[in-house]
Tab-separated table of C-alpha atoms and ligand atoms in Angstrom:
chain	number	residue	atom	x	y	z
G	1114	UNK	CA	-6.924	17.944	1.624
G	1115	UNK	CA	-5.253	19.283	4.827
G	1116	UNK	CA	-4.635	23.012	5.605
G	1117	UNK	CA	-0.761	21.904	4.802
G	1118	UNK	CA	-1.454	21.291	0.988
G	1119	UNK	CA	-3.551	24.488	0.737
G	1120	UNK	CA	-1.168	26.446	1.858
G	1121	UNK	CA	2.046	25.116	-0.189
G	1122	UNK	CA	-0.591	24.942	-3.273
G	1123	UNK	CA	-0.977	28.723	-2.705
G	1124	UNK	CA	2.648	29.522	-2.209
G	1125	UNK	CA	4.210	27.452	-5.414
G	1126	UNK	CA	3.933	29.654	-7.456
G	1127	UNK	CA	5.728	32.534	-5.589
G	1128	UNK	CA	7.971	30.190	-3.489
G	1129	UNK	CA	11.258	30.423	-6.223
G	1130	UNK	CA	11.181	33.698	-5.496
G	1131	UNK	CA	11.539	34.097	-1.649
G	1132	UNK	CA	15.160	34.360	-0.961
G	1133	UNK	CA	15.385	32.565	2.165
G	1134	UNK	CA	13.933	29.368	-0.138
G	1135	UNK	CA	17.287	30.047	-1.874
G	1136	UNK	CA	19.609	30.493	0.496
G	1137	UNK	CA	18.498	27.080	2.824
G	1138	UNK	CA	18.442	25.328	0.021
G	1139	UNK	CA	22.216	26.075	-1.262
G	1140	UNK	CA	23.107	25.597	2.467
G	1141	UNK	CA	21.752	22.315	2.354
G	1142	UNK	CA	22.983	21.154	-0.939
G	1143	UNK	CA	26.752	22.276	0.438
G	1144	UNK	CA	25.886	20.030	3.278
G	1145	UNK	CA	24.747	17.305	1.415
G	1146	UNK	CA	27.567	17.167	-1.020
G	1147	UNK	CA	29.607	17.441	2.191
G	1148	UNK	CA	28.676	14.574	3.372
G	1149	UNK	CA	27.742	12.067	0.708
G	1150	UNK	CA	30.558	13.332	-1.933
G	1151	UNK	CA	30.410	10.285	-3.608
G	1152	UNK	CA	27.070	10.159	-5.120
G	1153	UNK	CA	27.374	10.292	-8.355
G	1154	UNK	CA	25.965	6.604	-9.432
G	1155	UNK	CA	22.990	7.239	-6.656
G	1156	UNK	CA	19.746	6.824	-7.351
G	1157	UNK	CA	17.878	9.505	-4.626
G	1158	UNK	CA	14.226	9.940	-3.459
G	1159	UNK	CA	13.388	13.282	-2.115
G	1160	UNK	CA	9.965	14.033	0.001
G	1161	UNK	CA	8.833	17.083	0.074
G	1162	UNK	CA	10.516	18.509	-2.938
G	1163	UNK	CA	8.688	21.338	-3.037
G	1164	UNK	CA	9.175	23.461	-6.475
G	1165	UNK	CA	12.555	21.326	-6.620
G	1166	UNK	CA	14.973	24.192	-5.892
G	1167	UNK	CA	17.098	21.438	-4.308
G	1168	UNK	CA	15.911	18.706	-6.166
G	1169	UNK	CA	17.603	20.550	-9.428
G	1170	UNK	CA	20.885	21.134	-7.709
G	1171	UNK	CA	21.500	17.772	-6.380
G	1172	UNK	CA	19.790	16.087	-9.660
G	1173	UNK	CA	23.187	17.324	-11.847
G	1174	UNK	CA	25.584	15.016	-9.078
G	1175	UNK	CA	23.500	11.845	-8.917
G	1176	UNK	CA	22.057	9.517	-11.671
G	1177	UNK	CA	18.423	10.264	-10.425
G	1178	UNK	CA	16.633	11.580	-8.016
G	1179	UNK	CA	12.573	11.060	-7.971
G	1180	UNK	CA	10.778	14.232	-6.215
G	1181	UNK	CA	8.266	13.538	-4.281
G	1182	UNK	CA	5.528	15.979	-2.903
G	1183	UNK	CA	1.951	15.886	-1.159
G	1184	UNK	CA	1.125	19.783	-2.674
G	1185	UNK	CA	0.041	19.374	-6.578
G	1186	UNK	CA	0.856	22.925	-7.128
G	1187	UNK	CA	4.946	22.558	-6.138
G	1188	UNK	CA	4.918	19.824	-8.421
G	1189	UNK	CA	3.422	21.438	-10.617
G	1190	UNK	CA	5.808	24.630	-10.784
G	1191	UNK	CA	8.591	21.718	-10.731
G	1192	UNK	CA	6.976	19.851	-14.281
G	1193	UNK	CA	7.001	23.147	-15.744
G	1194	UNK	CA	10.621	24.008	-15.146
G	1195	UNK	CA	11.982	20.405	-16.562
G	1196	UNK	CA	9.600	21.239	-19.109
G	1197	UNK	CA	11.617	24.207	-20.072
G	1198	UNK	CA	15.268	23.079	-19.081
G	1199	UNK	CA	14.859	19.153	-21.473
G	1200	UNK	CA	18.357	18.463	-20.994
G	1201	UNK	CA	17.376	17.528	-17.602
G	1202	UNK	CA	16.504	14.038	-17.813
G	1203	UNK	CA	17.109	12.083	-14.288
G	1204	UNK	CA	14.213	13.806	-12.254
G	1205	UNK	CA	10.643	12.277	-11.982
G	1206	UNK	CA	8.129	14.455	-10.186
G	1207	UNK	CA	6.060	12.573	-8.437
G	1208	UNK	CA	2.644	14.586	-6.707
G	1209	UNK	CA	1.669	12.188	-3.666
G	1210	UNK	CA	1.630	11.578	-0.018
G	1211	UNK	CA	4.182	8.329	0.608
G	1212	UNK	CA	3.047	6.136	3.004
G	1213	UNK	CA	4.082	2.756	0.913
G	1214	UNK	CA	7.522	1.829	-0.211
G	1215	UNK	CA	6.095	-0.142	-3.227
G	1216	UNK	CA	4.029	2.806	-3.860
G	1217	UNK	CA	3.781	2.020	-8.099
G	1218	UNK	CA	4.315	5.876	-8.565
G	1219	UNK	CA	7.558	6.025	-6.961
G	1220	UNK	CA	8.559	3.150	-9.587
G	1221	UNK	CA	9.658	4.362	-13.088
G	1222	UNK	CA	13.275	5.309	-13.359
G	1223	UNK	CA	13.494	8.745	-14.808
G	1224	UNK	CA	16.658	7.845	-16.807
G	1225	UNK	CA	14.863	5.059	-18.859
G	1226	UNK	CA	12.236	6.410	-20.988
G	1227	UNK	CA	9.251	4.457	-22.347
G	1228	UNK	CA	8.336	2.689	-19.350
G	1229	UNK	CA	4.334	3.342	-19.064
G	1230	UNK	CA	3.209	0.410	-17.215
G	1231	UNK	CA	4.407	0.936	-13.691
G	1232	UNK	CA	2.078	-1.334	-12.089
G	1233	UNK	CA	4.396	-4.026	-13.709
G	1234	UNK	CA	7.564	-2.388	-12.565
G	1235	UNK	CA	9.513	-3.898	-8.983
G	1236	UNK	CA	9.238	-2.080	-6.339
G	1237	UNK	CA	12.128	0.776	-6.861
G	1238	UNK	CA	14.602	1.187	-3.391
G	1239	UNK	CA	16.782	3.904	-3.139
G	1240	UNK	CA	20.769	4.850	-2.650
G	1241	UNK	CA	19.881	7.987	-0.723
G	1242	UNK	CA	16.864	9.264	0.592
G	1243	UNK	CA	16.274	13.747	1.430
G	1244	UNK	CA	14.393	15.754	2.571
G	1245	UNK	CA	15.078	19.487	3.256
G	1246	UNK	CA	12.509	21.674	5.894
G	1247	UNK	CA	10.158	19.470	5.326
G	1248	UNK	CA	9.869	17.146	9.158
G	1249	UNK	CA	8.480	20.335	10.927
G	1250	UNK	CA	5.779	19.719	8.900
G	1251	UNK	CA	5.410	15.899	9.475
G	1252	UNK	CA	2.569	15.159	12.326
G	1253	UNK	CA	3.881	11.564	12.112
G	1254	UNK	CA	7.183	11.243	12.135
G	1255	UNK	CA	7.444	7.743	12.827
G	1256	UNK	CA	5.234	6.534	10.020
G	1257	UNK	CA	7.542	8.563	7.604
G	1258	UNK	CA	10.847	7.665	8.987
G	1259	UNK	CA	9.345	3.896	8.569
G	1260	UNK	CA	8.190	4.771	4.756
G	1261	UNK	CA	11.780	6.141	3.984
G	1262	UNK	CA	13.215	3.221	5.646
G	1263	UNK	CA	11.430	1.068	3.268
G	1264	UNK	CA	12.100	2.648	0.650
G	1265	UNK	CA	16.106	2.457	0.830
G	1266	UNK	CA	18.192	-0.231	-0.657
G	1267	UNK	CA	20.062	-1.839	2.027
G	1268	UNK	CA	23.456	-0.430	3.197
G	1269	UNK	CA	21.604	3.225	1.723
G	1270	UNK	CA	21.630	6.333	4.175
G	1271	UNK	CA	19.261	9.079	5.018
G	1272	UNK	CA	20.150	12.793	4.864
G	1273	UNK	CA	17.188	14.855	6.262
G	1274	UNK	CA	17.874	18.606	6.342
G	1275	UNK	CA	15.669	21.004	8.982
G	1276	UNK	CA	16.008	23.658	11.587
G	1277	UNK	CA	16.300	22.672	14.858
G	1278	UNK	CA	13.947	23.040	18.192
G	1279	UNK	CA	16.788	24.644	19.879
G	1280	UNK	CA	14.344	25.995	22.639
G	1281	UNK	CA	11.346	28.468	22.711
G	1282	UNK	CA	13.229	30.727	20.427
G	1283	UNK	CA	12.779	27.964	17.466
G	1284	UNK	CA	9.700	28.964	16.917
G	1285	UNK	CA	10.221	32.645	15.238
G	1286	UNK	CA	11.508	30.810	12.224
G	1287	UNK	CA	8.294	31.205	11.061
G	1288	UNK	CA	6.385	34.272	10.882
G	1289	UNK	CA	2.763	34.126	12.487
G	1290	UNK	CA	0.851	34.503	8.967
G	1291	UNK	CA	3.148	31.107	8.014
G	1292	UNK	CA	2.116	29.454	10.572
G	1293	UNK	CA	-0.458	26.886	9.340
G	1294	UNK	CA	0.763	23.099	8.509
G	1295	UNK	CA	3.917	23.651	11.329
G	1296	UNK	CA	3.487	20.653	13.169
G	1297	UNK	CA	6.681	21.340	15.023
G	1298	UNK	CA	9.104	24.283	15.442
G	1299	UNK	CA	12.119	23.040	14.387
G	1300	UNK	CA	13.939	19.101	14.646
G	1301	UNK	CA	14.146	17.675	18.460
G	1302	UNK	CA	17.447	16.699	18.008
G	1303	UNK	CA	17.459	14.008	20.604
G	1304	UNK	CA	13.713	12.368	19.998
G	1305	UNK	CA	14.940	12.144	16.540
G	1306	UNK	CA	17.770	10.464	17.139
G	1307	UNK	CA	15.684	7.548	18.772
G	1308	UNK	CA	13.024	8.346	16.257
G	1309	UNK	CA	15.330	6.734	13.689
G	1310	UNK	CA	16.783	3.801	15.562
G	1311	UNK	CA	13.348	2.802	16.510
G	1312	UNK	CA	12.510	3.010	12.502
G	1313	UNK	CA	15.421	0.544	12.146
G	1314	UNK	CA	18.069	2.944	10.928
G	1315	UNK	CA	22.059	1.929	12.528
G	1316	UNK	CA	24.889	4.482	12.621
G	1317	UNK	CA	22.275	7.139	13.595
G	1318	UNK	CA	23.660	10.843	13.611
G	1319	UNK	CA	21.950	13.978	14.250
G	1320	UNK	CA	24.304	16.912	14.281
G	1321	UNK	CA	24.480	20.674	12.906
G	1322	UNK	CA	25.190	21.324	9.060
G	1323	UNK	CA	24.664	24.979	8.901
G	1324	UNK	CA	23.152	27.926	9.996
G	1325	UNK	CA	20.994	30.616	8.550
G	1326	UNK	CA	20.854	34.162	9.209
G	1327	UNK	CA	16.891	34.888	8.820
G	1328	UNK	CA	14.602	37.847	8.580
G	1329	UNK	CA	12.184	37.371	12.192
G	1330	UNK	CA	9.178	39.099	13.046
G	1331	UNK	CA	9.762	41.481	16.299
G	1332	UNK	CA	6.284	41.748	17.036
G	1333	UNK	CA	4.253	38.984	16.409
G	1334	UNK	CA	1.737	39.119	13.894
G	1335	UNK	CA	3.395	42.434	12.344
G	1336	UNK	CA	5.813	40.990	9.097
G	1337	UNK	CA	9.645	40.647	9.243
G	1338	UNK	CA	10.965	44.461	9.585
G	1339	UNK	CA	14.582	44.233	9.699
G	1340	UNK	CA	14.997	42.224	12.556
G	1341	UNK	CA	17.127	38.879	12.033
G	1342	UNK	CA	18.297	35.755	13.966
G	1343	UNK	CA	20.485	32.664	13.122
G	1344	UNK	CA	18.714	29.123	13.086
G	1345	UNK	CA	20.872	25.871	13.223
G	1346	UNK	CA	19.929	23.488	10.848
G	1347	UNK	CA	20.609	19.763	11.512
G	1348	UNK	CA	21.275	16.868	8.927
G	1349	UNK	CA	19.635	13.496	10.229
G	1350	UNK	CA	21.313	10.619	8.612
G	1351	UNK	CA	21.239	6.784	9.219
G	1352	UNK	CA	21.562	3.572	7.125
G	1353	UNK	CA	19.472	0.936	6.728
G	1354	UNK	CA	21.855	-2.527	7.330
J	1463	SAM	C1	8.653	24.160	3.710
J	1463	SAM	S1	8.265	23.298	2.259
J	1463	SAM	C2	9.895	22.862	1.672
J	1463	SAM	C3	9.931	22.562	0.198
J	1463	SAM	C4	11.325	22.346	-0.362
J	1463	SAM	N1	11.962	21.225	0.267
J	1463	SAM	C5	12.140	23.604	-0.215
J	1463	SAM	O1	12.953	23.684	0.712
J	1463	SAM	O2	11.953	24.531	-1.028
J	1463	SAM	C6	7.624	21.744	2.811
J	1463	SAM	C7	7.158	20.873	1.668
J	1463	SAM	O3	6.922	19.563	2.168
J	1463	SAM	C8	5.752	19.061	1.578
J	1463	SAM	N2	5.260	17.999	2.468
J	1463	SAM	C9	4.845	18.103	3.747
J	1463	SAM	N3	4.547	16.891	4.245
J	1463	SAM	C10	4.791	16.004	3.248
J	1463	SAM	C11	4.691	14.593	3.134
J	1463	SAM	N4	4.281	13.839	4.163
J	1463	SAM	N5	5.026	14.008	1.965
J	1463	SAM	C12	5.468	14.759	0.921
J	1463	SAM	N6	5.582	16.099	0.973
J	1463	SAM	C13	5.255	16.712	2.117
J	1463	SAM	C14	4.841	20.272	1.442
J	1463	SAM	O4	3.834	20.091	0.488
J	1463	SAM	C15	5.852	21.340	1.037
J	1463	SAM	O5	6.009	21.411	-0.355
């Protein structure tokens, strides 16, 4: 297991309750409906769900959205909340590390029930494919931005939500105690950008959504005391042809 699963296995079940959780994930769900307003017949694969904070607001717009995380304790949190809200039917939690497009678990279609065989199921492709704060995290990008691109239906888009390396300052996003399993502080907007053409993605855009006023340690090492700073986010989007 690496350090990166510990950690998010330790923080599911406080993570709903951080408010900065919140408020990135509303800014990115204003973003996303922003730019893909149309989504309403989509089928959506998100990695690195998390507890599904965004996965929950973006499920109720789309026809379904399969959440997808490497931590079995955020996807655990997330089983127990559509366990107590039923009437949500279009999201399958999925705990697992994607590296293969015809990865069986990704398969079943949350909106038909009574599928249990999903070694027999085809290979499921996507309309859109998200992921929100989740690349800083990625030591591989490449290998990811390949998965995603083989998991998309053709003529489907990306729309990958993070804050941006904006310069040295990018790194007090995180306080020092958070430090563990951040590959990265913050999106390279420009290696990403060739990141994802080299992955085989056209129409390639990286470009602010949003920012986020955020509670910063002042001295390292010490806890957030007041302090605050705003972080750009970026959306990375791109279509598979
Ligand atoms: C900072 S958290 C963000 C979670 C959620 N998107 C949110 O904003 O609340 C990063 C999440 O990405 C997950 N993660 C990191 N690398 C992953 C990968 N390669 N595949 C799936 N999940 C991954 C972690 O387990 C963690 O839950």
């Amino acid at each position: 297991m690496s350090t990166g699963n510990l950690r998010f296995n330790a923080a599911a079940a406080g993570w709903d309750s951080n408010p900065n959780v919140q408020k990135a994930s509303s800014l990115a769900y204003d973003a996303i409906l922003r730019y893909f307003p149309n989504a309403h017949n989509f089928d959506v694969l998100e990695i690195g769900c998390g507890t599904g904070v965004l996965s929950l607001k973006i499920a109720a717009h789309v026809h379904s959205l399969t959440a997808v995380d490497s931590a079995e304790g955020m996807i655990e949190v997330l089983k127990d909340k559509l366990f107590q809200t039923p009437e949500v039917k279009n999201i399958l939690p999925v705990h697992a590390l994607l590296e293969d497009p015809d990865d069986p678990r990704i398969r079943p279609d949350p909106t038909r029930a009574g599928i249990e065989e999903v070694e027999k199921l085809a290979p499921r492709r996507f309309d859109l494919i998200l992921s929100h704060l989740v690349l800083h995290h990625i030591s591989d990008l490449p290998a990811v931005f390949r998965t995603m691109f083989g998991c998309l239906k053709a003529g489907s888009s990306i729309a990958l939500t993070d804050f941006e390396d904006f310069g040295p300052e990018a790194r007090r996003f995180h306080p020092e105690a958070k430090m563990d399993g951040v590959e990265r502080h913050g999106i390279p907007r420009k290696e990403v950008e060739m990141m994802l053409k080299d992955a085989g993605f056209v129409d390639v855009k990286v470009e602010t959504a949003f920012r986020m006023e955020k509670g910063i340690e002042t001295v390292p090492g010490e806890g957030v005391k007041g302090e605050t700073m705003e972080f750009p986010f970026l959306i990375c989007m791109g279509r598979k042809l």
